[in-house]
Every structure is written in C-alpha cells, then in structure tokens.
XYZ file of C-alpha atoms in Angstrom:
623
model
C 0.000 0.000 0.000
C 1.206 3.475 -1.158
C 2.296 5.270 2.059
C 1.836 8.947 0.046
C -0.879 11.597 1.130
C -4.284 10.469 1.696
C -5.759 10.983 -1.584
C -2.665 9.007 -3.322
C -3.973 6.383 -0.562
C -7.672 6.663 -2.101
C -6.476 6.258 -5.554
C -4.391 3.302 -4.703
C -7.579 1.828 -3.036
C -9.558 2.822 -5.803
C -6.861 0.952 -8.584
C -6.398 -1.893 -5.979
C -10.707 -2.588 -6.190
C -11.049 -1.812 -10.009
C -12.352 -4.951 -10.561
C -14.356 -5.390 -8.049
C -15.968 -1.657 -8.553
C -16.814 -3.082 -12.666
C -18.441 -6.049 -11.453
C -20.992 -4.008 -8.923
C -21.724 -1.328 -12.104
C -21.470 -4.634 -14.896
C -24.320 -6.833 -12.760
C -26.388 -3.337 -12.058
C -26.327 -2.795 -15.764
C -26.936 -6.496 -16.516
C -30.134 -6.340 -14.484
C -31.439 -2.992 -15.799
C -31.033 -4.385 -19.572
C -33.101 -7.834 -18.457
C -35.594 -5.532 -17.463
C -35.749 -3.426 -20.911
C -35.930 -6.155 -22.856
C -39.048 -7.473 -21.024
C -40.605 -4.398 -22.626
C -38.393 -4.452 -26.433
C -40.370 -4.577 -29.773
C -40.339 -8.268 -30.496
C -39.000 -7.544 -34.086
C -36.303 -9.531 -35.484
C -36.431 -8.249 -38.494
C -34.059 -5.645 -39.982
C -32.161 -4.525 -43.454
C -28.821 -4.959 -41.872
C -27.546 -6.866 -38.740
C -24.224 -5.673 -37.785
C -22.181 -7.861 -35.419
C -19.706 -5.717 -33.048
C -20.639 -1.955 -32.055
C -16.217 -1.547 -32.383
C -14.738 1.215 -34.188
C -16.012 0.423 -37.452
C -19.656 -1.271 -36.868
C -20.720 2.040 -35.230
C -19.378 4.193 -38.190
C -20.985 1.805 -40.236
C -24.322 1.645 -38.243
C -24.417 5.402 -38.056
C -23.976 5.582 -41.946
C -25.990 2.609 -43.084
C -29.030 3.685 -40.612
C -29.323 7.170 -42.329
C -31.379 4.466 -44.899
C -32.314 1.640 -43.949
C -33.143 -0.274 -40.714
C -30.143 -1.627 -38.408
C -29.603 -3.890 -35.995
C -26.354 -3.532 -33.496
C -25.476 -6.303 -31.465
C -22.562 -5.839 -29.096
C -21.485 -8.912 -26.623
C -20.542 -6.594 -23.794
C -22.332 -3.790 -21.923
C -21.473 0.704 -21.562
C -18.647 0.991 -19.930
C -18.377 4.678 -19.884
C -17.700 5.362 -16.131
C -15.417 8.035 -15.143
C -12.499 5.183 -13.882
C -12.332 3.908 -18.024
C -12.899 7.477 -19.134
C -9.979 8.660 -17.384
C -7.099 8.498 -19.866
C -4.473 8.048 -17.335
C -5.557 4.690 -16.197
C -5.960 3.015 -19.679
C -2.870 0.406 -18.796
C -4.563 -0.442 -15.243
C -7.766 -0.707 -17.172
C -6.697 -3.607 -19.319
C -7.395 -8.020 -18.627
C -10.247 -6.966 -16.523
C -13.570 -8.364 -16.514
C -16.123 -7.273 -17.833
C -14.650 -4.308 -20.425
C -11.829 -7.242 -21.482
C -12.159 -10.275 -23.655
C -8.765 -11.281 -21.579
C -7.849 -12.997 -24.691
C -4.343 -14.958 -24.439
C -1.824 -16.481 -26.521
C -0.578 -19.951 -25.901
C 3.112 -20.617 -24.620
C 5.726 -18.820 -26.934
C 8.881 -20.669 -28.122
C 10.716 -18.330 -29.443
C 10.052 -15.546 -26.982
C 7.772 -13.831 -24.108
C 10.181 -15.710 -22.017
C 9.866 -12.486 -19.155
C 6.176 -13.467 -19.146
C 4.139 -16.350 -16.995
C 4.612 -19.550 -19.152
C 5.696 -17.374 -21.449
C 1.898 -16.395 -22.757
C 1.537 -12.474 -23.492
C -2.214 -11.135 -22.877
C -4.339 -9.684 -25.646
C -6.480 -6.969 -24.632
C -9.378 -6.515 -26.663
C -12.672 -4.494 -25.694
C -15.913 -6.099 -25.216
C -18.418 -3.007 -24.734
C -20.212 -0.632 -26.887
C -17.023 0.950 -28.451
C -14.899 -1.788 -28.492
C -11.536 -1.513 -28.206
C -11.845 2.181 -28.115
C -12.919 1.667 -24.254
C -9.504 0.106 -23.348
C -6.624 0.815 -26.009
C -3.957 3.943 -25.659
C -6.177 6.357 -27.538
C -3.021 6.794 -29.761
C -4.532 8.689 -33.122
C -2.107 7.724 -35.821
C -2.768 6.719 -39.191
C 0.399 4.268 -39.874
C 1.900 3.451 -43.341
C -1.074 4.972 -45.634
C 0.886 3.923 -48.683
C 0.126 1.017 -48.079
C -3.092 1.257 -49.028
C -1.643 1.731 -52.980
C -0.692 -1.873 -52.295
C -3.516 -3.062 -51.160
C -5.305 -1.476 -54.308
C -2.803 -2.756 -56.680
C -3.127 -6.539 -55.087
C -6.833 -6.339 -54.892
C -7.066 -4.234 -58.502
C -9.757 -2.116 -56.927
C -8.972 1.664 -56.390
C -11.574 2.103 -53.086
C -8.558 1.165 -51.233
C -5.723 3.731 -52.565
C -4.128 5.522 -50.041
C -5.952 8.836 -51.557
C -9.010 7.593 -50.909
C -8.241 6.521 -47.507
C -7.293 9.916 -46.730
C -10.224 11.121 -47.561
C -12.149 9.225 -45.579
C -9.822 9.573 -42.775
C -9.813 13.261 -43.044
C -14.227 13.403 -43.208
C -13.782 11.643 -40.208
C -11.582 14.285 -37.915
C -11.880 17.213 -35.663
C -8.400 17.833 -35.458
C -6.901 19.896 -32.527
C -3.463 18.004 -32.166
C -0.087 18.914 -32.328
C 0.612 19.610 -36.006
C -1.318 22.008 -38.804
C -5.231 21.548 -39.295
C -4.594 21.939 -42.558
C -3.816 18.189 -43.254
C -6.043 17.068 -41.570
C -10.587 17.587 -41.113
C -12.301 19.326 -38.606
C -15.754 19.090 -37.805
C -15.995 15.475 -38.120
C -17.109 13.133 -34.869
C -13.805 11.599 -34.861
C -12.323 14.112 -32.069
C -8.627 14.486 -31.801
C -6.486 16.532 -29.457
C -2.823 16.656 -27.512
C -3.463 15.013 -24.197
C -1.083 15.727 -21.537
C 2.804 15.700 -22.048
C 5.906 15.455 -19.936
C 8.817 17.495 -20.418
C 10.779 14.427 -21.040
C 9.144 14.166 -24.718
C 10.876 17.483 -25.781
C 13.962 15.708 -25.240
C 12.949 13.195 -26.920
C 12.028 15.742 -29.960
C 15.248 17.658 -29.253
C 17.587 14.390 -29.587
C 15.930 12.488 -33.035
C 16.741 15.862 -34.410
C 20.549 15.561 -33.089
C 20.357 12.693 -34.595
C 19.140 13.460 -38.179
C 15.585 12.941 -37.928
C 12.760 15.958 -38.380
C 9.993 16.240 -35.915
C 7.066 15.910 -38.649
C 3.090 15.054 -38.647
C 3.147 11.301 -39.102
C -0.457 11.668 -40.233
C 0.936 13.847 -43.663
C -0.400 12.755 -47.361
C 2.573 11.677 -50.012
C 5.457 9.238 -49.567
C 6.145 8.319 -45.537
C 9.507 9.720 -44.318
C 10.972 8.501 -41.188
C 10.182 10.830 -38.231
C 9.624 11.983 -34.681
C 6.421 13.228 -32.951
C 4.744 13.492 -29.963
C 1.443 11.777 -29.649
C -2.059 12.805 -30.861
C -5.005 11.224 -29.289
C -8.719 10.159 -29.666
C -9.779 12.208 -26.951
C -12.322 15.078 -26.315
C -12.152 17.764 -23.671
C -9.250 15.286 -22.000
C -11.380 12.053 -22.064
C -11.590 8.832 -23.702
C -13.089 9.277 -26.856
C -14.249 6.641 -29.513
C -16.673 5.418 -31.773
C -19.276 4.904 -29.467
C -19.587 8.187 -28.227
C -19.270 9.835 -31.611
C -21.390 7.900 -34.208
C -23.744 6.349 -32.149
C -24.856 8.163 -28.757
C -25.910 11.113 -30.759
C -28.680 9.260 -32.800
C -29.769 6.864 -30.169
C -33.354 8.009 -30.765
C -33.196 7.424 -34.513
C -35.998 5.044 -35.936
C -34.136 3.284 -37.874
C -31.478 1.523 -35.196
C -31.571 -0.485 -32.495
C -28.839 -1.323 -30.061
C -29.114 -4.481 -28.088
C -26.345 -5.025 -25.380
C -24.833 -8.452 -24.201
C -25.866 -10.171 -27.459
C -22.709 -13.278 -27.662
C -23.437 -14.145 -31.213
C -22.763 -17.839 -31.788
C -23.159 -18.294 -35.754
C -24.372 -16.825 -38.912
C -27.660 -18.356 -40.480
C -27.384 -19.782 -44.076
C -29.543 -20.422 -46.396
C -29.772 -21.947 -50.441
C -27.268 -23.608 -52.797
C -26.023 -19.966 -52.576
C -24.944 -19.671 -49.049
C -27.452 -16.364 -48.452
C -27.004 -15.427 -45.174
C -30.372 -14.540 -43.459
C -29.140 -13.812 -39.989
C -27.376 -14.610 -36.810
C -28.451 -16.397 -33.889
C -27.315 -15.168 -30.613
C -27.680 -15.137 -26.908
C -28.798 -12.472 -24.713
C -29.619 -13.058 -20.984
C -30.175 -16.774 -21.236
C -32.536 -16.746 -23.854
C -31.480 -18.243 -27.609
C -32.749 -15.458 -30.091
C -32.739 -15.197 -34.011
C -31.697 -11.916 -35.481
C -33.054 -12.101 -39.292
C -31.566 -9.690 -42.139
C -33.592 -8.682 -45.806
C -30.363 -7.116 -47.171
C -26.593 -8.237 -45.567
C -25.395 -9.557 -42.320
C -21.839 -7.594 -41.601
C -19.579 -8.960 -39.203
C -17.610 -5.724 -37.325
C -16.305 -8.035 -34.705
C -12.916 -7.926 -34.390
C -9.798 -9.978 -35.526
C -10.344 -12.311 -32.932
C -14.393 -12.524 -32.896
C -15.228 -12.368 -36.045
C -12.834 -15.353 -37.649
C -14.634 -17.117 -34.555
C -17.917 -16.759 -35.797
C -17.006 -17.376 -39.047
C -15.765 -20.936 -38.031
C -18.650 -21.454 -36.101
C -21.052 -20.941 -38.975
C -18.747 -23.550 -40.989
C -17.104 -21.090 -42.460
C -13.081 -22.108 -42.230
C -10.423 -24.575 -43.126
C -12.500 -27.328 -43.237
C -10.122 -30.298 -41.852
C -10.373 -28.663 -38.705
C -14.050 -27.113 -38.347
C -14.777 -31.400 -39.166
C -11.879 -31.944 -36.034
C -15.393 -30.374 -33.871
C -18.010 -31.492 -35.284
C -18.818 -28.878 -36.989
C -20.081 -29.048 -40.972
C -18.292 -26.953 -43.252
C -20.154 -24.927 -45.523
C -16.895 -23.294 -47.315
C -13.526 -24.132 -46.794
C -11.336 -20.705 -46.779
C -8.162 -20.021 -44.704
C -9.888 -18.353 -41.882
C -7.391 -17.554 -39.531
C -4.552 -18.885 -40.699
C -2.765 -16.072 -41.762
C -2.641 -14.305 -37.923
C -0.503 -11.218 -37.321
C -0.050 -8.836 -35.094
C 2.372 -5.426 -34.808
C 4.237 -6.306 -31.433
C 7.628 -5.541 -30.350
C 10.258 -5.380 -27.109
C 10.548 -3.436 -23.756
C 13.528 -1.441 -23.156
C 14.130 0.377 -20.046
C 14.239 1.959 -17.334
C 15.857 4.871 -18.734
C 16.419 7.726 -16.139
C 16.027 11.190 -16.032
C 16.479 14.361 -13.841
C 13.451 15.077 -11.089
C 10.026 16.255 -12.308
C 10.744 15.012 -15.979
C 8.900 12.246 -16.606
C 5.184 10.158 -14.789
C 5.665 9.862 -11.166
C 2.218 8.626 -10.245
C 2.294 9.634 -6.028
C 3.608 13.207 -7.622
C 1.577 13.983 -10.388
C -1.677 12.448 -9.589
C -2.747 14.953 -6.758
C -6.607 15.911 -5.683
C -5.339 19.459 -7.325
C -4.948 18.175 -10.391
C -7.960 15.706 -10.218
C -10.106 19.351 -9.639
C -8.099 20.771 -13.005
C -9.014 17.829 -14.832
C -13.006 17.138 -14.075
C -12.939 21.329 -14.696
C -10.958 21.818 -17.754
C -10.027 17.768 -18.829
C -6.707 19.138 -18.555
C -3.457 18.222 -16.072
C -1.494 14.467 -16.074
C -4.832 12.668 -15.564
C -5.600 13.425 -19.625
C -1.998 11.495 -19.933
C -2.101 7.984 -21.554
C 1.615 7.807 -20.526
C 2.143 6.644 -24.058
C 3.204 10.829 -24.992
C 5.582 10.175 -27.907
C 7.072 8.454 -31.174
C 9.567 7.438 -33.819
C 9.997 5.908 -36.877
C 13.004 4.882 -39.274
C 14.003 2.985 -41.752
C 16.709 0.093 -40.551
C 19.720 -0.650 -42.419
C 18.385 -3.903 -43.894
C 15.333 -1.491 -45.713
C 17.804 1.049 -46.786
C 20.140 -1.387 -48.620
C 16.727 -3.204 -50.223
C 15.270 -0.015 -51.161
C 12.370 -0.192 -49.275
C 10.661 2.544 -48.834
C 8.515 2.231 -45.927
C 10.111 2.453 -42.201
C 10.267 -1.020 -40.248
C 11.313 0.247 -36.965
C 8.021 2.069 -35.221
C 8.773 3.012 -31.224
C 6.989 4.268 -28.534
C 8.095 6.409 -25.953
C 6.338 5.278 -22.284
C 6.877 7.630 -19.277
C 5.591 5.257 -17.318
C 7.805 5.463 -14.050
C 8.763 2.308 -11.851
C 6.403 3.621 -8.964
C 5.412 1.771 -5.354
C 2.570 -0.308 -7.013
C 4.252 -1.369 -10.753
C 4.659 -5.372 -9.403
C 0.743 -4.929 -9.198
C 0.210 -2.882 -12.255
C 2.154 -5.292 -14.779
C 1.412 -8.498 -13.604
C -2.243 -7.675 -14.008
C -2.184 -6.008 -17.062
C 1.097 -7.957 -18.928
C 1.621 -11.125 -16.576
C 5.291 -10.370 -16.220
C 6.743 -13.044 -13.534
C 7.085 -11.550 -10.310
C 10.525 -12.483 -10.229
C 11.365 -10.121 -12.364
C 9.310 -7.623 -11.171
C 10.738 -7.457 -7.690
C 14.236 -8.559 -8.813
C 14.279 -6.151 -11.427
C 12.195 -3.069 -12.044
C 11.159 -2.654 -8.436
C 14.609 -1.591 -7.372
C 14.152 1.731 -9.346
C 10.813 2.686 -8.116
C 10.468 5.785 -7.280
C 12.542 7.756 -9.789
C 11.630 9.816 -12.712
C 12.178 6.943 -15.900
C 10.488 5.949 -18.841
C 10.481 3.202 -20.834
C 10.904 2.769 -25.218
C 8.620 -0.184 -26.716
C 10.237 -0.862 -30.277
C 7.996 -2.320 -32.321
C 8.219 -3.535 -36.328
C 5.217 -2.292 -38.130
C 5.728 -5.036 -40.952
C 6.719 -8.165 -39.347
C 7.583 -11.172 -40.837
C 6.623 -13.796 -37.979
C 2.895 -15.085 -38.846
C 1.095 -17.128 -36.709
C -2.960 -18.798 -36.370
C -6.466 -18.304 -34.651
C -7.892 -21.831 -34.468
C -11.324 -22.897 -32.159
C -11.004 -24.691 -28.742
C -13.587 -26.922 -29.291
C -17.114 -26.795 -30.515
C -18.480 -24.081 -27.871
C -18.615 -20.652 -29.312
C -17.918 -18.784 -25.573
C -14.421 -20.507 -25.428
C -11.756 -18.359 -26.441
C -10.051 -19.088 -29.638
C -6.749 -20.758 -29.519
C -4.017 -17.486 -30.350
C -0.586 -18.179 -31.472
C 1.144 -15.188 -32.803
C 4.724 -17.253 -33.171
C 6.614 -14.406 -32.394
C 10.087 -13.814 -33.516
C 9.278 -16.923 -35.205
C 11.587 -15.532 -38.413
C 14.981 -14.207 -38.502
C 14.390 -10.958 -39.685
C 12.200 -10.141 -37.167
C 15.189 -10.439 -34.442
C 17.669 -8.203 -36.402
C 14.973 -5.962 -36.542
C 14.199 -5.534 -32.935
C 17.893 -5.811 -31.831
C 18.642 -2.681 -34.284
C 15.850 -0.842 -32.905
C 16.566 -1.621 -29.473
C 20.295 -0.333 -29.852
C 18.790 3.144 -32.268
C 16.668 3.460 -28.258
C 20.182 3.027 -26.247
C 22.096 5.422 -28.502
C 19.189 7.971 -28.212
C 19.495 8.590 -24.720
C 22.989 7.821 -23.631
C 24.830 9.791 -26.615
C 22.868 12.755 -27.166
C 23.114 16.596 -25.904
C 19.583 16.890 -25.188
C 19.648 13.903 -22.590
C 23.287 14.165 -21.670
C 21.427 17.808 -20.229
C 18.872 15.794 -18.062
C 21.596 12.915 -17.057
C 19.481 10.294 -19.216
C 20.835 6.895 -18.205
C 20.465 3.449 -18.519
C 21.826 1.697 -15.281
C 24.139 -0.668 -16.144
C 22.285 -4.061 -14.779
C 21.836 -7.076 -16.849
C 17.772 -8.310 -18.094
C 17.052 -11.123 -15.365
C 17.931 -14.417 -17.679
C 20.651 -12.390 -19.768
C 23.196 -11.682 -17.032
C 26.085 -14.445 -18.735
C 26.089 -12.325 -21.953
C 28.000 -9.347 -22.744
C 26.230 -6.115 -21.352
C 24.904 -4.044 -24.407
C 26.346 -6.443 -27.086
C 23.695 -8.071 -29.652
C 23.169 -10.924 -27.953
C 22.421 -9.342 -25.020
C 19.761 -7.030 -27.009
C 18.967 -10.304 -28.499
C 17.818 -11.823 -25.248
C 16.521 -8.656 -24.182
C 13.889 -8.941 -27.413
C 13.342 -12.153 -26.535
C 12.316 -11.689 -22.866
C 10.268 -8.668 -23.209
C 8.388 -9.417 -26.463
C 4.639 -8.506 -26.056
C 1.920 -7.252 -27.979
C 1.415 -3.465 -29.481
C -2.535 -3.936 -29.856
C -2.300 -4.322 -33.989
C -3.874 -7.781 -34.419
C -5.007 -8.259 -37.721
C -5.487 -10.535 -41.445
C -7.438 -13.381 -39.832
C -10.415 -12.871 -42.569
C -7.803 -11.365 -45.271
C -9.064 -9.510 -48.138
C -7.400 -10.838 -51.755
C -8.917 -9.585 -55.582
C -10.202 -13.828 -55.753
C -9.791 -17.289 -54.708
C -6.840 -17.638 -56.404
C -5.237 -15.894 -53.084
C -4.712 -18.677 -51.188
C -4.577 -16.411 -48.220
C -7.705 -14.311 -49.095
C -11.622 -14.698 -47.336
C -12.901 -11.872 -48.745
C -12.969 -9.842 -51.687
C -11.796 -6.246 -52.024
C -15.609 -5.493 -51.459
C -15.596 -7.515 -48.133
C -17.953 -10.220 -49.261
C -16.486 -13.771 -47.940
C -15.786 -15.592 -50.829
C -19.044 -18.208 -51.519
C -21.323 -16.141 -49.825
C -24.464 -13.948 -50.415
C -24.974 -11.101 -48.151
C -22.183 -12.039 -45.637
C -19.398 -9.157 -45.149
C -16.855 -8.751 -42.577
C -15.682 -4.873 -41.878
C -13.169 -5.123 -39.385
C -9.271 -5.233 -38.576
C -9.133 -8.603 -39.171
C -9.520 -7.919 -43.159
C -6.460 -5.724 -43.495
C -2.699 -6.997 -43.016
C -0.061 -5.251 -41.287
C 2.654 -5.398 -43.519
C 0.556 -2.984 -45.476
C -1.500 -1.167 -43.454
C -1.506 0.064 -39.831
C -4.604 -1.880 -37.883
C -5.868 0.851 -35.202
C -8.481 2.244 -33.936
C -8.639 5.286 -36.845
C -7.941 2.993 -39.660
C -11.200 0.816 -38.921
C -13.037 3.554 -38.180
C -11.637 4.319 -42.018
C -12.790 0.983 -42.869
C -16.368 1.975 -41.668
C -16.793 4.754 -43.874
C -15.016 3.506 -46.664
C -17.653 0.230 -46.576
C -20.590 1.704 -45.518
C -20.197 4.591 -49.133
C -19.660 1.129 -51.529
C -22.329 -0.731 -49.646
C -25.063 2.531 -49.651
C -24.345 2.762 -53.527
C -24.632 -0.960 -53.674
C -28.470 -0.735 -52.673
C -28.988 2.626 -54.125
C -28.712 1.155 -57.624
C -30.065 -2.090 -56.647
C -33.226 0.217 -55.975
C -32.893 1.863 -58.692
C -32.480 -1.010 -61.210
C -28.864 0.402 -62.461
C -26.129 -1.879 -63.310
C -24.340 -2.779 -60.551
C -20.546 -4.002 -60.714
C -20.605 -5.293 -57.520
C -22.925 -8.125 -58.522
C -20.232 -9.605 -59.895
C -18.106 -12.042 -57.276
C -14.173 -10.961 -57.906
C-alpha cells in the first residue's frame, strides 16, 4: 500500500478494487437491460444486422441507418464510467472483466520468455465501443501507402491511399499537435494533444541531433521517417471513440436499435447460394434469431469475427470437421494471424520532475483541473511520444517504408508497478521485484520498439465446438529471422538515443548498467544481449489483424474476402473489421477501422442505391 498523502492512498484503493468496482456497475447494468428487454419490440427483423458496435460497426451503423433499418449487437455492456474514461488509467484498465475479452496467446517458443509460461495477454474491448474503451487512444494513421498496395493486389482503387485519406480526413476534428490543414475538422472523430511530460521534448530535441525531423506522421505523399509526440482520440481530455461519436448522438433514430450483451454464436445460411439470413445469438439466457432482408456484416474484431465465421462452418474445413462442426466453405480463416508487437527497453532515467511519477503527479489538485478543464497528467495515456526509421536492412533493399516504429512510455517504476504489470502484462514476479522494483520511485520511462511489418505469422484456431471458449491465439513471435535483427537494431537506435545525445546528456538520461534477469552471462549491451533482451520482453502493441484477409479472388490462397468484403461463396455475408487488413501494409488501429467503416458503408449505400434503382451494378459480380 502506497504510504503517500491520503488521496494518493484513495487512488491506490480505488486501482487496488477496479475490478471489483466493474463487477458491482457490470451486474447493475446487466439487471437494468433484463428488465428493458421485457418491454423491447419483439421484431427480429431488420435490413442490416451488424455484429460488433467496435470502431467500425458504429461508423458503419451510423452511416448505413441514415437508410435503412439496423440492428447492433454488441457482446458486452457501456462501460463509460469516469475510472475507463480517465485516460491516465488506460494500462490499469486492461485483462479486466467485464470491459476485457482477456484474450491470451498460448506458450511462446521463441520468446515472451519475461512473461508467466511465457503467454503475453491480448487486450481486446468487449463493450459498446470496443476496443476504443480500453486501447492507448493513440490517433495515428500508420503506413497509408500502403493502401496503394492493397489497391494494386486487390485491382480495386476504393482502397488507394488517396481515398483513404479522404475518408480519414471526413472523419476528424483535429486539434493536435501539427497544422489543421492536413487534416478535417468538424468530423465526430475528435482528436487533441493530451497531456505531455517534459521528457518528450527531449525526446524531440535528440531524433533531431540525430538526423531525424519532428514531422506530422499523419501527412499525405510518400512516408519519411520521423519523430512526434502523440495525438489522441480524446475530447475535452477524455476517452473518446466510436461509441460516443457515431452512435450516442442518434440513439433516438428510428431506424437503429442497439441491443447489449448479445454473444453471437453463428451466422444463419440459407440456399445452394450460401445467403445469409441472420445470426443467432444469446442475450440473458434466452437463444434469439436476429433475421436480415439485405446483408449480415460482421464488425467483430480480428479475434471474434474469424470465430464466428468458423462457427457458422465457415473455415479450413479439416479442422471445423476436427469439432463437429459441418463446413459450408472451406477458406483459410485464420490462418494467416498477425499482429504489430515488439520489445521493452528500459528503465531509462532522467532528472526530477521530468517524466510520470504517479504519487507526484496524480494529486486531488490536479484531479479538480481535470473534471474542470479535462486538462493536467490525468488526460496522460503515458504513451506521450514516437519514432519511426528505416533500418539498415530497408535502406540497402530499397524499401521505402520504415520497419522500426517506437513508442516512448513515461511510465515510471512507482510503489505499485509489481501490481500494475502483472495484471495487465503477466510479467513473472521475479522479475518484477528482482528487477524493475529496485528503481521505483525515480523519474524513468520506458521505449517499446515495435516492427510495423513483421515477418513472424502465426494462427487463430477454435477450442472446441463451444462458441464462448476463447479461440486458440498463437502469434509465433520472432518466429523468423528478420524479425530479431529488426528488434535488436531498434533496441540499440533506443540506447544510442538517450545515452549519446546533448539533449539527454542535459537531463543525465541513463540506462543503469544491470543485466535483463535471464541475460546476465552475456556481454552487457552487445547483440546478444539485445537479443535476449527482445526475446524476454516481447509482447503485444494492440495491432492484431489478417485473420479474414481480403485478396482480388480465390486464387489468393490467403484471401476470405474480396476487395468489397464479401467472404468468398457467400451472399450477403461481409466482414468490416481489422481482421480484413494486413499489417505489412496497413496500420490496424483504432482510426484505420473507423476508415474501414466509412469507406464500406459509401460502396455498400451505392450498392443498394442502384439495386433500388435497377442500375447496373458491378458489384454483382463475385471478384
């Protein structure tokens, strides 16, 4: 137990019962919504049923309901209580029941070895807003080029990276760091600086000592490697996502309905065709039917939504038949699993008063300043800064994209971190107390390089034949070579940052010299050591993605869908979601589905309109 003034004591006993304070609200929601459903219309009827009420099925149901009739089914409840609201608490706000899936990957050979049986956790939000209720709130676009690739592989120019922007830029109200004049404003998709620590000006201050411009990573034209401190989805210094901008404000329009812990178990087929007709789903113990005149669209998630597929006999069909469960089309559904993950470095220290000291910064002062103004540290996501670069590898290959992507945390090793990362990362208490605990208290922060286009691939497979049990997740990290080099040049780019420029060298930045628990018989700083640093430390950066890959046809032996979304075989059955995109093209967050949203919801309203109309329509025609 802290030992700091009394309100540093309530907060600690406030973190300490999170849990316990979302399962009181969770079961007083779960009874109110059994009790408004007594009293719902008893149709079950509707143009559209959308699956997930994530980043991109609530742009879509906002868009599509403008039309015609929706239905939005979301497994988990509203979350939006001032404790998940609060930006500085998103990293205690993660594995928790009931705003968590608390997905997790199986045993990792090849690294995670810093982690219980080696496993890494995969948060992932189950709530209207999805993972928007839980994530960093980080608002950056990624590798938009990428989207010319995707174009060019699926020979459909929807997804060119000038589109995209478009879309991306309809979406904003921009008040960031960099000019309004790349980006929208006006749009529900509310952006805006957050709270930063001095140390991040250092951070600016040395990537420019060492070549490297501080530039809007969110700019139109070719990607150039860069620093910049963060941008996030927030509004008036709170959590903000897609929720709380596309939905909430037409809660009392006609033409949608929201229904709230609705676990879908399976799509409903129907003809030689495969139509599908609807879903079936659960909601408070009762087995319902959820019927659809025009399209079911699954929005939900890279983890859900290959789940429901395989469920519905949709899959590799060897191993939907290993469960009893008839295949209906065999397509690689989740075999082609990635994710953008990466490698803790750090401690790194720094003077006094320059980075996150939780018992200093989070005083009842500054709790006043931020329920006023939704300013001071609480409006910090302690994620306040990044970099990007090309490593050597991509600059003797000529490729033009940057493979190193980093994240500057000024997270400090406070009093409660043991707590704070075994829940939230289940790193072994060894190393916790051996380890990071014997710098708590001083001003540090922490670099997570990550590789934006890895090469390791792994696979979603079912449990067994129940749809509630969590899919089987193995990511395989650093499963390929390339991947290592990778991380151990990044890691060393992190070292040299701090320790041999001016602008840390002026606030005695530091990395002690003590040996990663499990490393201590190599070299200190040498490549193996980095090596087994990567190795120890490897964890998720949120990014999972390409379980329901998109492809021009079925002669992509990778591809479920087509470059309209349609899964290949199917009638009426999209999926508009993460898990469609893959990340060696694209960056899978939280403002490129929200992309994906608008981007589906224009070629699927012009899809109807002309079906109406009696026009020609291209998309009638399977790719």
């Amino acid at each position: 137990m802290r030992t700091g003034t009394p309100w540093i004591r309530i907060l600690d006993f406030l973190v300490v019962n999170l849990s316990t304070i979302y399962m009181i609200n969770y079961y007083m929601e779960l009874q109110m919504d059994q009790v408004k459903m007594r009293y719902e219309s008893a149709q079950d009827t509707y143009d559209f049923v959308i699956v997930g009420a994530g980043s991109a099925g609530c742009v879509l149901a906002n868009k599509l309901s403008e039309k015609h009739t929706v239905l939005l089914l979301e497994a988990g409840g509203d979350h939006h209580q001032p404790l998940i609201n609060a930006p500085v608490l998103f990293f205690n706000n993660q594995n928790r029941f009931p705003h968590d899936w608390q997905y997790k990957t199986v045993p990792q050979v090849n690294s995670s070895f810093a982690f219980k049986n080696n496993v890494t956790l995969w948060p992932a939000g189950k709530g209207l807003g999805g993972s928007g209720l839980i994530n960093g709130m980080i608002y950056i676009r990624g590798s938009v080029q990428g989207f010319d690739d995707v174009a060019e592989r699926t020979s459909n120019p929807i997804w060119t990276m000038r589109n995209a922007q478009k879309h991306y830029k309809q979406l904003e109200d921009y008040h960031g760091h960099f000019d309004q004049k790349n980006h929208g404003v006006g749009g529900g998709m509310t952006i805006e600086k957050g709270d930063i620590r001095p140390v991040i000006d250092h951070v600016m201050k040395a990537g420019e000592e060492m070549g490297y411009k501080v530039r809007d990573p969110n700019l139109d034209g070719p990607i150039t490697e860069g620093f910049a401190p963060m941008d996030f989805h927030m509004k008036n210094g709170y959590r903000w996502d897609s929720y709380k901008a596309y939905i909430e404000p037409i809660l009392d329009r006609e033409t949608l309905t929201v229904r709230k812990f609705a676990f879908v178990n399976k799509v409903l087929f129907t003809g030689e065709n495969n139509k599908a007709v609807g879903i079936e789903y659960e909601r408070h113990g009762q087995t319902k039917i959820a019927k659809a005149t025009k399209e079911v669209i699954l929005s939900a998630g890279a983890i859900q939504s290959p789940r429901i597929l395989m469920h519905s006999g949709v899959g590799p069909k060897s191993h939907l038949e290993e469960f009893g469960i008839k295949p209906i089309l065999d397509l690689p559904v989740g075999e082609n699993l990635q994710d953008k993950y990466g490698a803790f470095v750090g401690p790194f220290f720094v003077d006094e008063g320059k980075s996150f000291l939780m018992e200093r910064e989070l005083t009842m002062a500054r709790m006043v300043e931020f329920g006023i103004f939704g300013t001071s540290p609480y409006a910090s996501t302690r994620l306040e800064g990044t970099y990007t670069f090309r490593s050597s590898k991509a600059k003797t290959e000529g490729y033009k994209y940057p493979d190193i992507f980093t994240y500057i945390m000024v997270h400090s090793t406070d009093s409660e971190y043991e707590r704070d990362m075994e829940i939230a990362a289940n790193t072994k208490k060894e190393i916790l107390r051996g380890y990071y605990k014997m710098w708590a208290g001083n001003d540090s922060f922490f670099q997570l390089v990550t590789l934006p286009k890895p090469y390791s691939k792994g696979f979603l497979k079912l449990r067994d034949a129940d749809p509630k049990s969590p899919p089987v997740l193995d990511p395989k990290y650093l499963s390929h070579q390339r991947d290592v080099d990778l991380l151990v040049e990044g890691i060393k780019f992190a070292v040299k940052l701090v320790e041999e420029t001016k602008s840390f060298k002026e606030i005695h930045g530091k990395m002690l010299p003590v040996s990663f628990p499990g490393c201590e018989k190599l070299p200190f700083k040498s490549d193996a050591y980095w090596e087994c640093v990567a190795r120890h430390t490897t964890a998720t950066a949120y990014k999972y993605c390409a379980t329901v890959p998109m492809g021009k046809d079925t002669n992509d032996p990778t591809a479920v869908v087509d470059s309209f979304l349609r899964v290949f075989g199917t009638k009426g059955l999209r999926v508009v979601d993460g898990s469609v995109f893959q990340e060696k093209e694209v960056s899978v967050n939280q403002c490129t589905c929200q992309m994906l949203g608008s981007v589906a919801s224009e070629f699927i309203l012009d899809y109807w309109d002309n079906q109406a109309s009696g026009l020609d329509n291209s998309l009638d025609d399977e790719k």
